[in-house]
Amino acid sequence: MPAPHGPGRPAATGLRPLARGAAVLAVASALLTSLVGVAPAASSTTDAADVAVQVNAQASLGRLSDTARGVNTAVWDSHMNDPEVAELMKAADVGAMRYPGGSYADIYHWETHTAPGGYVAPGTGFDSFMGTVAATGAQPILIANYGSGTPEEAAGWVRYANITKRYGAKYWEIGNEIYGNGHYGSGWEHDDHQDKSPGEYARQVRAYAAAMKAVDPTIKIGAVLTSPGEWPDGVAGEGDPGDWNNTVLPQVADVIDFVSVHWYAGGSDTTAADASARLARLPGELREVRSQLDQYAGTDSPGIGIALTEINTNTGGARLTARPNGLFAADAFMTALENGVFNVDWWNTHNGVGQITTVDGETDYGDMGMLSSGACAGDVCEPAPNTPFHPYFGMKMTSELGTAGDTMVAAASSAQDVSAHAVLRRDGRLSVLLVNKNPDAARTVDLGYAGFTPAATAPEASRYARGDSDITAVAAGEASASRVTVPPYALLTVTLEPQAGTGPGASAAGTPGTPKLEGVSDTTARLSWTSATGAARYLIQERDGTHTRLVGESTGTSVTLRNLPPGSTHTVNVLAADASGRLSAASSPLTFTTGIPSDASCAVTYRRDTSWGNGFVSTVTVRNLSDTPVTGWTVDWDWPTGTQTVDSGWNATFHQTGSHVRVTAPDGAGPLAPGGGSTASFGFVGANDGPNPAPTAFRLNGTVCSSG
């Protein structure tokens, strides 16, 4: 049997303050004083903790979906439908199973259960797979064959699945990693189309969507995108109007229901520390995907979901089954879900043995699967088939944190080697997951809360640490609401009851709907939301990390926020207060960016001339539209991410501090003539480690400029 195929990767082609009026501020101060419960700090007589974690139960990050936790399954995996698989996945609250397996999707023909050029294991056909899905209590995510299939073949699969068999298969991707078809120089994805451009993929997505929805209009169609900041993002192929995402999305935004992206922390030499550090890039990359959807789908963007249908530490080789990857799995699942995706699928259920190493005193089998396949590399064999590896328990621990319908809320840790995630349960309890990535030391954590007052009773706690063979209950008395100790290289979840009469459960008001952006200018934003039962008024708050502040109030279901800085980004949610002032849970969040003035006294054009994944060249052109000349100009902007830099430039002097860039006119530069009579242009070479969005606002001598 040929070695199982993991996801293909290219060789080194490319590396991968709101202003407010005094009245609103007074309201904010009063409400924050009276309505936000803060748990008392640990007693000053105890030894100091070495980590502080703050949780804000009113800072909603969105709700967990019924497909939040998922896994990939592959037709070359002879163990994919073993009864133990369904039992284990059900125990971990897995809600999605993706089939027929990464790149195999583009050679797989569902009706004949064949994959020319690849291996198909016995007993892995579609109906058998659906039996495992049903036994798990999950939903399928199915990949229609783009590489060697047709829209008609895909439509036939929809007819069989949902009309003939009545499986109710909802999610259908069009192809796997089609950008890896050789168009950009690296080709691991099978694609028989003569035209391998993103434009042709977009045209075919429209054809697939039309054919498949003609059979069942209720299905959800997903298009393949690249993850911003990962190869080949930023690379424009010959004859293409832009890179993959910016070519595909304008053509398909009106026919798709979700997009599919993949994210791996690095190549086969990626260490646990590397993976943990690179995970910090994922939120920015997901924000950029949403920004692209906003750009091309407009008001329809909120209806288009983001699925992270493949994720793992690295792309194969080593350090995959050991404990550090279990910690990574828990951290990665929650990080992705907190940043706007509805589904995360681990690669893979079983994958096969790879490079044998020793990690944390244990054998790492170099296997990208969550469960053992029982395979051998030389005289080293994996444990019995379906033995869980550490990543399985990492995923399972996230089910201790929350399930479908629960609300993820903001949590922040003071230590880089301790991650924190939190979920407000529908029954009013609060769960906090702590990930100690330090292999040598236990960490003592002080827990603080805003918007939640814990009961005096001891919390429930569970851990996964060295010596544990499964998620293990922590003995009563070993954890309190204000302080816990997390063993080295371990996961720990605490679940707290609210103090009687506090929290959303004590409010007669229901939870408001997610706010919608009805209109935005350079300084205002009009929001609306679905009403909540029992609401006497609504509070609109802005979130910055784990901190929230009141920015508006309404007795109706809309509000206009004013005095916003041009080109600024804001994340807001809505809470309902009942007649007694008791607050509901927060709505899911909305993130929006204000515009720039159209009648400004200056104009700036920013053009990215070329890019190559982790670097780019840009040109900036400035015009003075005022009635008087401008002499000795400066141009300022802020990068949207913390990993964009100016490396070198010309026709000006450049200085960057943090994310802020200031460009000053070169010596001897003449004045900028009034009325746009002259221009100043300068260029630079930049670098980006992750996504590379354009700045949202430019200022000429402190004045915000229009675009163009």
XYZ file of C-alpha atoms in Angstrom:
708
model
C 0.000 0.000 0.000
C 1.482 3.382 -0.888
C 2.215 5.788 1.923
C -0.779 7.935 2.815
C -0.693 11.374 1.313
C -0.690 14.336 3.659
C -1.371 17.828 2.369
C 1.081 18.882 -0.311
C 3.170 21.985 0.137
C 5.395 23.986 -2.209
C 9.134 23.842 -1.828
C 10.725 27.215 -1.107
C 8.709 29.154 -3.669
C 7.659 31.712 -1.100
C 7.544 31.839 2.651
C 4.785 31.334 3.801
C -9.640 55.185 20.469
C -13.122 56.205 20.028
C -13.891 59.907 20.879
C -17.084 60.403 22.864
C -19.065 63.262 24.371
C -19.091 63.977 28.090
C -22.633 62.685 28.530
C -21.808 59.267 27.091
C -18.658 59.068 29.179
C -20.680 59.789 32.292
C -23.168 57.043 31.390
C -20.276 54.680 30.729
C -18.692 55.396 34.074
C -21.921 54.843 35.983
C -22.800 51.622 34.162
C -19.344 50.129 34.448
C -19.369 50.897 38.156
C -22.810 49.458 38.832
C -23.237 46.659 36.322
C -19.874 44.975 35.773
C -19.035 42.493 38.477
C -15.331 41.993 39.185
C -14.177 39.033 41.228
C -11.956 39.880 44.197
C -8.236 39.366 43.772
C -6.481 36.598 45.645
C -5.562 37.375 49.222
C -2.402 39.447 49.614
C -1.229 37.049 52.324
C -0.719 34.227 49.845
C 2.371 33.788 47.735
C 2.298 35.801 44.545
C 1.163 34.005 41.417
C 3.471 34.069 38.405
C 0.674 34.513 35.814
C -2.396 36.742 35.761
C -5.368 35.861 33.550
C -8.212 38.310 33.041
C -11.601 37.187 31.649
C -14.297 39.588 30.472
C -17.590 37.724 30.255
C -19.221 40.694 28.506
C -16.670 40.752 25.674
C -18.259 38.262 23.308
C -16.113 36.674 20.600
C -19.021 34.806 19.014
C -20.871 31.565 19.590
C -19.650 28.023 19.139
C -21.349 26.343 16.181
C -22.454 22.722 15.979
C -19.624 22.148 13.479
C -16.933 23.904 15.545
C -14.709 20.860 16.108
C -13.945 18.768 13.044
C -11.534 16.222 11.601
C -10.446 15.189 8.124
C -11.049 11.642 6.912
C -9.486 10.076 3.822
C -10.451 7.278 1.453
C -6.935 5.818 1.660
C -7.412 5.277 5.423
C -8.496 1.691 6.033
C -9.392 2.537 9.661
C -11.561 5.597 8.938
C -14.819 3.749 9.612
C -13.732 1.598 12.542
C -16.422 1.708 15.280
C -13.835 3.099 17.709
C -13.471 6.218 15.536
C -17.096 7.237 15.985
C -16.936 6.524 19.725
C -13.816 8.627 20.209
C -15.013 11.513 18.064
C -18.387 11.588 19.770
C -16.633 11.734 23.146
C -14.729 14.800 21.911
C -17.921 16.481 20.659
C -16.722 16.436 17.044
C -19.400 18.028 14.874
C -17.880 17.833 11.384
C -16.026 15.217 9.335
C -14.413 16.234 6.030
C -14.261 13.743 3.140
C -12.746 12.292 0.914
C -9.376 13.572 2.103
C -7.420 16.682 1.087
C -5.747 16.459 -2.294
C -7.404 13.097 -2.952
C -10.628 15.035 -3.437
C -9.389 16.228 -6.824
C -8.860 12.700 -8.152
C -11.766 10.974 -6.383
C -14.941 9.916 -8.183
C -17.684 9.330 -5.646
C -19.939 7.087 -7.743
C -17.270 4.536 -8.683
C -15.313 5.049 -5.436
C -12.074 5.330 -7.402
C -9.105 7.707 -7.358
C -6.988 7.115 -10.484
C -3.333 7.471 -9.570
C -4.026 6.952 -5.868
C -4.999 4.237 -3.418
C -8.554 3.717 -2.150
C -8.889 1.460 0.884
C -11.705 -1.093 1.126
C -14.753 -0.068 3.104
C -14.211 3.692 2.708
C -17.046 4.496 0.275
C -19.414 7.384 0.768
C -22.221 5.397 2.411
C -19.800 3.798 4.860
C -18.409 7.224 5.692
C -21.910 8.561 6.290
C -22.501 5.704 8.728
C -19.537 6.934 10.784
C -20.787 10.518 10.537
C -24.200 9.465 11.845
C -22.706 7.393 14.671
C -20.579 10.370 15.686
C -23.530 12.757 15.609
C -21.614 14.979 13.195
C -22.188 16.593 9.802
C -20.211 15.882 6.646
C -18.117 18.481 4.860
C -17.766 17.117 1.324
C -15.205 18.146 -1.283
C -16.480 18.042 -4.853
C -13.882 16.901 -7.380
C -12.648 19.979 -9.220
C -9.338 18.617 -10.517
C -10.704 15.747 -12.626
C -14.444 16.116 -12.131
C -17.265 18.182 -13.587
C -20.185 20.227 -12.287
C -22.490 17.431 -13.474
C -20.597 14.809 -11.453
C -20.831 17.017 -8.362
C -24.542 17.600 -8.937
C -25.022 13.830 -9.160
C -23.350 13.450 -5.776
C -25.703 16.052 -4.264
C -28.689 14.204 -5.774
C -27.555 10.850 -4.381
C -26.666 12.259 -0.950
C -29.645 14.490 -0.328
C -32.448 13.312 -2.598
C -31.882 9.566 -2.900
C -30.364 8.858 0.528
C -31.680 11.928 2.381
C -28.425 12.415 4.254
C -28.932 16.180 4.410
C -25.296 16.927 3.531
C -25.075 20.698 3.926
C -21.484 21.791 3.263
C -19.820 21.267 -0.137
C -16.383 22.626 -1.058
C -15.355 23.008 -4.693
C -11.942 21.348 -4.837
C -9.129 21.255 -2.316
C -5.955 23.388 -2.558
C -6.470 24.383 -6.194
C -3.918 27.211 -5.946
C -1.380 24.354 -5.747
C -2.120 23.242 -9.330
C 1.145 24.608 -10.740
C -0.159 28.027 -11.765
C 2.237 29.670 -9.319
C 5.124 27.289 -9.988
C 4.452 24.589 -7.401
C 1.996 21.857 -8.263
C 0.798 19.161 -5.902
C -2.928 19.451 -6.611
C -4.323 17.503 -9.576
C -6.025 19.791 -12.111
C -6.984 18.695 -15.622
C -8.203 22.146 -16.686
C -6.112 23.625 -19.456
C -6.524 27.031 -17.826
C -5.240 26.732 -14.259
C -5.701 30.379 -13.325
C -7.762 31.698 -10.416
C -10.076 33.286 -12.976
C -10.914 29.878 -14.439
C -11.425 28.443 -10.957
C -13.903 31.257 -10.235
C -15.795 30.579 -13.463
C -16.000 26.894 -12.616
C -17.163 27.600 -9.050
C -20.123 29.450 -10.535
C -20.869 26.486 -12.801
C -20.563 23.985 -9.929
C -22.760 26.129 -7.667
C -25.469 26.448 -10.310
C -25.530 22.714 -11.087
C -25.424 21.590 -7.453
C -28.001 24.062 -6.123
C -30.337 23.195 -8.972
C -30.563 19.773 -7.298
C -30.749 21.013 -3.698
C -30.953 24.781 -3.187
C -30.436 24.414 0.578
C -26.804 23.284 0.368
C -23.881 25.567 1.208
C -21.173 26.038 -1.438
C -17.591 26.772 -0.382
C -14.774 28.245 -2.469
C -11.056 27.662 -1.849
C -9.016 30.680 -0.718
C -5.393 31.054 0.280
C -4.719 32.110 3.851
C -3.464 35.727 3.801
C 0.234 35.809 4.564
C 0.755 32.206 3.474
C 2.014 31.146 0.044
C 0.842 32.062 -2.621
C -0.913 35.058 -1.081
C 0.280 38.258 -2.716
C 1.601 36.479 -5.810
C -0.090 37.412 -9.097
C 0.270 34.874 -11.902
C 0.957 35.873 -15.468
C -2.087 37.586 -16.937
C -4.000 37.636 -13.636
C -5.515 40.889 -12.353
C -4.400 40.105 -8.805
C -3.426 37.284 -6.484
C -5.654 34.240 -5.896
C -8.118 35.679 -3.373
C -8.447 39.043 -5.086
C -9.158 37.331 -8.401
C -11.531 34.618 -7.174
C -13.676 36.544 -4.690
C -14.941 39.334 -6.975
C -16.322 36.673 -9.313
C -17.898 34.273 -6.796
C -18.985 36.359 -3.795
C -22.608 36.311 -4.960
C -22.854 32.493 -5.311
C -20.891 31.080 -2.355
C -21.937 30.473 1.240
C -18.540 29.944 2.829
C -14.833 29.961 2.062
C -12.306 27.279 2.924
C -8.776 28.114 4.070
C -5.932 25.930 5.352
C -3.305 26.837 7.931
C -0.138 25.031 8.971
C 2.330 26.631 11.355
C 5.299 25.657 9.180
C 7.245 22.975 7.379
C 8.531 19.650 8.632
C 11.262 21.291 10.731
C 8.793 23.361 12.772
C 9.324 22.959 16.522
C 6.682 23.207 19.230
C 7.990 26.653 20.187
C 7.888 27.749 16.525
C 4.311 26.562 16.135
C 3.161 28.307 19.298
C 4.777 31.569 18.215
C 3.351 31.389 14.703
C -0.135 30.766 16.054
C -0.120 34.446 17.011
C -0.348 35.246 13.278
C -3.591 33.323 12.765
C -6.013 35.965 14.138
C -4.640 38.583 11.733
C -4.866 36.217 8.800
C -8.483 35.369 9.589
C -9.324 39.063 10.022
C -7.913 39.696 6.557
C -10.080 36.933 5.074
C -13.121 38.645 6.586
C -11.904 42.005 5.303
C -11.661 40.571 1.785
C -15.186 39.178 2.087
C -16.384 42.592 3.270
C -14.697 44.212 0.279
C -16.221 41.950 -2.362
C -19.495 40.783 -0.791
C -20.491 44.059 0.855
C -23.628 43.771 2.960
C -23.812 40.035 2.128
C -20.458 39.387 3.809
C -21.890 38.395 7.225
C -23.752 35.545 5.502
C -20.531 34.026 4.137
C -18.803 31.812 6.686
C -15.127 30.956 7.069
C -14.115 27.312 7.544
C -10.560 26.364 8.509
C -10.767 22.942 6.921
C -7.151 21.883 7.552
C -4.861 22.783 10.434
C -1.841 21.188 12.111
C 1.536 22.150 13.524
C 3.494 21.366 10.368
C 3.196 19.771 6.978
C 4.592 16.374 7.903
C 7.783 14.815 9.177
C 8.172 15.009 12.938
C 6.902 16.355 16.276
C 3.273 15.612 15.519
C 1.951 12.972 17.928
C 3.746 14.161 21.071
C 2.440 16.265 23.937
C 3.414 19.706 22.545
C 1.127 19.140 19.572
C -1.710 18.309 21.944
C -1.250 21.694 23.586
C -1.081 23.298 20.135
C -4.299 21.570 19.072
C -6.277 22.962 22.014
C -4.787 26.428 21.552
C -5.279 26.413 17.770
C -8.885 25.203 17.799
C -9.917 27.945 20.214
C -7.817 30.677 18.594
C -9.437 30.006 15.224
C -12.964 29.769 16.610
C -12.512 32.993 18.588
C -11.538 34.778 15.392
C -14.599 34.224 13.291
C -14.532 30.712 11.826
C -17.464 28.346 12.216
C -15.508 25.147 11.684
C -11.951 23.879 12.343
C -10.870 20.496 10.919
C -7.683 18.829 12.153
C -5.527 17.103 9.580
C -6.059 14.105 9.982
C -8.021 11.304 11.708
C -5.333 8.754 10.785
C -2.388 9.676 8.587
C 0.434 7.136 8.868
C 3.851 6.942 10.464
C 6.555 9.424 9.482
C 9.882 10.481 10.952
C 10.545 8.848 14.327
C 11.848 11.179 17.039
C 11.725 11.494 20.811
C 9.816 14.431 22.266
C 9.258 15.056 25.973
C 10.519 11.572 26.736
C 7.997 9.910 24.399
C 8.204 8.516 20.891
C 6.821 10.887 18.292
C 5.741 8.911 15.249
C 5.712 11.845 12.823
C 2.039 11.079 12.207
C -0.346 13.932 11.381
C -3.295 11.881 12.606
C -5.198 12.234 15.849
C -5.457 8.459 16.127
C -2.852 5.774 15.523
C -2.963 3.878 12.241
C -0.859 1.061 13.713
C 1.766 1.467 10.968
C 5.502 0.869 11.326
C 8.658 2.685 10.245
C 11.406 0.077 10.184
C 11.317 -1.708 13.517
C 9.347 1.069 15.242
C 5.592 0.593 15.227
C 2.796 2.844 16.372
C 0.453 1.592 19.113
C -2.690 -0.339 18.225
C -4.970 1.299 15.635
C -7.215 4.060 17.010
C -5.049 4.687 20.058
C -5.440 8.442 20.611
C -2.392 10.645 20.216
C -1.957 13.849 22.223
C -3.684 16.121 19.651
C -6.890 14.144 20.142
C -6.897 15.011 23.845
C -6.111 18.642 23.023
C -9.209 18.788 20.846
C -11.244 16.870 23.422
C -10.275 19.343 26.136
C -11.903 22.157 24.147
C -15.213 20.303 24.526
C -14.762 20.661 28.301
C -14.687 24.398 27.668
C -17.920 24.732 25.702
C -20.363 23.223 23.222
C -22.685 24.486 20.477
C -24.527 27.657 21.424
C -22.137 28.690 24.185
C -20.463 32.110 23.908
C -16.712 32.530 23.616
C -15.515 35.535 25.614
C -12.242 37.424 25.824
C -9.438 36.131 28.035
C -5.865 37.394 28.254
C -2.770 36.027 29.947
C 0.216 37.979 31.250
C 2.626 35.186 30.263
C 3.665 34.157 26.759
C 3.914 30.500 27.721
C 0.395 30.349 29.197
C -2.590 30.767 26.874
C -6.108 31.443 28.119
C -9.516 30.879 26.520
C -12.958 31.312 28.080
C -16.579 30.408 27.326
C -19.774 31.673 28.955
C -22.136 28.705 29.052
C -25.804 28.972 28.178
C -26.664 27.953 31.754
C -24.655 30.900 33.150
C -21.495 29.043 34.154
C -18.082 30.289 33.011
C -15.341 27.929 31.832
C -11.677 28.904 31.479
C -9.045 26.842 29.638
C -5.378 27.372 30.497
C -2.562 26.006 28.326
C 0.841 25.801 30.040
C 3.430 25.480 27.281
C 6.345 25.493 29.715
C 7.823 21.957 29.780
C 9.767 22.516 32.999
C 7.619 24.471 35.432
C 4.097 24.498 36.814
C 2.470 27.928 36.597
C 0.360 29.474 39.333
C -2.404 31.569 37.789
C -4.469 34.307 39.393
C -7.888 34.575 37.734
C -9.762 37.873 37.507
C -13.185 38.528 36.030
C -15.199 41.376 34.576
C -18.917 40.912 34.000
C -18.956 37.712 36.055
C -19.104 37.110 39.792
C -18.190 33.535 40.772
C -20.019 31.694 43.506
C -18.202 30.829 46.722
C -18.298 27.122 45.890
C -15.180 25.503 44.490
C -15.147 25.194 40.682
C -15.106 21.961 38.762
C -11.717 21.387 37.141
C -10.212 18.916 34.696
C -6.704 18.537 33.356
C -4.596 16.745 30.804
C -1.026 16.493 32.053
C 1.919 14.119 32.092
C 0.799 10.761 33.421
C -2.848 11.268 32.426
C -4.279 8.773 29.952
C -7.397 10.903 29.333
C -9.003 14.114 30.522
C -8.848 13.758 34.316
C -10.930 15.392 37.044
C -8.959 17.563 39.456
C -9.533 16.739 43.106
C -11.845 19.044 45.044
C -9.949 21.844 46.749
C -7.051 21.888 44.274
C -8.523 24.811 42.317
C -10.395 27.937 43.364
C -12.198 30.662 41.466
C -9.300 33.043 42.019
C -6.225 30.810 41.717
C -5.195 27.580 40.012
C -1.929 25.799 39.369
C -1.327 24.326 35.921
C 1.240 21.506 35.728
C 4.069 21.815 33.187
C 3.139 20.994 29.581
C -0.523 20.655 30.550
C -4.090 21.741 29.851
C -6.434 22.723 32.674
C -10.097 23.783 32.478
C -12.047 25.279 35.388
C -15.815 25.772 35.308
C -17.364 28.220 37.763
C -20.932 28.732 38.933
C -22.182 32.340 39.032
C -23.042 33.923 42.349
C -26.779 33.665 42.933
C -28.682 36.589 41.426
C -25.851 37.621 39.108
C -25.002 37.078 35.468
C -27.195 36.834 32.373
C -29.337 34.145 33.979
C -30.559 36.684 36.532
C -31.675 39.140 33.843
C -35.176 39.129 32.391
C -33.663 40.290 29.080
C -32.649 37.894 26.343
C -29.531 38.201 24.215
C -29.724 40.738 21.350
C -28.949 39.757 17.780
C -25.554 40.371 16.228
C -25.286 44.046 15.242
C -25.358 44.881 11.537
C -23.620 47.796 9.876
C -26.360 49.790 8.159
C -24.090 52.609 7.034
C -20.636 54.023 7.697
C -18.871 57.291 6.917
C -15.477 58.630 7.881
C -16.708 59.618 11.369
C -20.014 57.783 11.974
C -21.434 54.272 11.941
C -25.108 53.316 12.081
C -25.806 49.925 13.659
C -28.970 47.879 14.069
C -29.756 44.554 15.733
C -32.586 42.131 16.398
C -34.502 42.900 19.564
C -34.249 40.850 22.744
C -37.202 39.772 24.847
C -37.540 41.675 28.101
C -35.156 44.455 27.074
C -35.746 47.928 28.518
C -32.695 49.389 26.772
C -29.563 48.349 24.925
C -25.924 49.082 25.659
C -23.375 49.168 22.841
C -19.817 48.499 23.895
C -16.482 48.458 22.134
C -13.859 45.818 22.860
C -10.105 46.259 22.952
C -8.589 42.945 23.968
C -10.292 41.969 27.216
C -11.323 45.551 27.958
C -14.745 46.912 27.044
C -16.201 50.386 27.241
C -19.649 51.772 26.680
C -19.911 53.761 23.455
C -23.667 54.067 22.971
C -27.100 53.417 24.443
C -30.549 53.054 22.891
C -34.107 52.177 23.856
C -34.639 50.982 20.268
C -32.786 48.529 18.083
C -30.444 50.930 16.313
C -27.850 53.547 17.164
C -25.501 55.909 15.374
C -21.978 56.097 16.772
C -20.376 59.493 16.143
C -16.998 61.222 16.338
C -15.120 58.134 15.165
C -11.604 58.641 13.785
C -11.426 58.221 9.985
C -9.961 54.915 8.827
C -10.275 53.338 12.282
C -11.372 49.782 13.083
C -13.813 48.958 15.884
C -15.270 45.770 17.369
C -18.611 46.213 19.117
C -21.374 44.119 20.624
C -24.748 44.794 22.204
C -26.142 43.880 25.625
C -29.757 44.187 26.733
C -30.699 45.553 30.145
C -33.992 44.579 31.768
C -36.172 47.000 33.741
C -33.974 46.485 36.819
C -30.767 47.166 34.911
C -29.557 43.565 34.935
C -27.604 42.722 31.799
C -28.054 39.898 29.320
C -25.217 38.035 27.684
C -23.471 40.012 24.967
C -24.370 39.594 21.321
C -21.861 38.201 18.881
C -19.438 40.915 17.776
C -19.325 43.136 14.707
C -16.063 44.566 13.422
C -16.137 47.528 11.060
C -13.775 50.181 9.695
C -14.706 53.792 9.144
C -14.072 55.393 5.772
C -11.926 58.357 4.801
C -13.280 61.786 3.874
C -14.184 62.330 0.223
C -13.736 66.112 0.421
C -10.346 66.219 2.154
C -7.719 68.835 1.398
C -5.285 66.153 0.208
C -5.337 62.835 -1.619
C -3.033 59.817 -1.356
C -2.799 56.884 -3.745
C -1.227 53.698 -2.373
C -0.287 51.083 -4.961
C 1.340 47.707 -4.319
C 3.487 47.217 -7.407
C 4.577 43.659 -6.698
C 4.722 41.169 -3.841
C 6.153 37.724 -3.178
C 4.494 36.358 -0.055
C 6.776 37.852 2.607
C 7.835 41.043 0.858
C 6.492 43.726 -1.459
C 7.218 46.972 -3.303
C 4.789 49.885 -3.035
C 4.470 53.383 -4.473
C 2.706 56.271 -2.718
C 1.586 59.407 -4.547
C 0.486 62.548 -2.679
C -1.547 65.537 -3.960
C -2.355 68.787 -2.204
C -5.982 69.741 -2.900
C -6.074 72.829 -0.668
C -5.939 76.445 -1.856
C -2.424 77.069 -0.563
C 0.941 75.414 -1.241
C 2.280 72.802 1.193
C 5.990 73.034 1.950
C 8.000 70.568 4.002
C 5.436 67.804 3.925
C 5.170 64.663 6.051
C 2.992 61.615 5.331
C 1.940 59.297 8.178
C 0.129 55.967 8.298
C -0.315 52.987 10.600
C 0.061 49.420 9.376
C -3.028 47.286 10.110
C -0.843 44.461 11.477
C 2.171 44.418 13.762
C 4.334 42.501 11.280
C 4.471 44.928 8.320
C 7.624 47.011 7.967
C 9.352 49.432 5.615
C 12.811 48.042 4.890
C 14.167 50.654 2.472
C 12.805 53.416 0.284
C 13.507 56.228 -2.173
C 12.492 59.839 -2.872
C 11.832 60.462 0.840
C 13.080 59.721 4.360
C 11.371 56.860 6.208
C 11.034 56.209 9.930
C 8.956 53.451 11.534
C 8.118 53.132 15.241
C 6.024 50.083 16.066
C 3.307 50.026 13.419
C 3.501 53.766 12.747
C 5.342 55.054 9.655
C 6.364 58.671 9.056
C 7.706 59.754 5.693
C 9.303 63.194 5.284
C 10.072 65.121 2.129
C 13.641 64.831 0.874
C 16.002 67.783 1.177
C 15.404 70.282 -1.576
C 11.877 69.092 -2.337
C 9.684 71.844 -3.689
C 6.253 72.696 -2.332
C 3.151 70.771 -3.258
C 1.156 73.111 -5.478
C -2.456 73.914 -4.500
C -5.417 72.384 -6.263
C -3.550 69.188 -7.123
C -1.223 71.083 -9.440
C 1.742 68.854 -8.543
C 2.398 65.540 -6.881
C 5.035 63.924 -4.696
C 5.773 60.246 -5.181
C 7.938 57.922 -3.155
C 8.389 54.176 -3.004
C 9.671 51.524 -0.670
C 10.459 47.866 -0.220
C 8.450 46.350 2.601
C 8.340 43.054 4.486
C 5.414 41.191 5.992
C 5.311 38.147 8.246
C 1.666 37.222 7.774
C -1.130 39.166 6.065
C -0.326 42.376 4.189
C -3.419 44.625 4.066
C -3.111 48.205 2.855
C -3.195 51.036 5.418
C -6.698 52.372 6.016
C -5.806 56.079 6.290
C -2.973 58.420 5.287
C -2.293 61.880 6.736
C -0.519 64.781 5.065
C 0.929 67.072 7.729
C -1.607 65.601 10.155
C -4.669 65.971 7.916
C -6.530 62.813 6.873
C -6.476 62.495 3.081
C -8.946 61.015 0.658
C -7.993 58.119 -1.593
C -6.777 58.643 -5.147
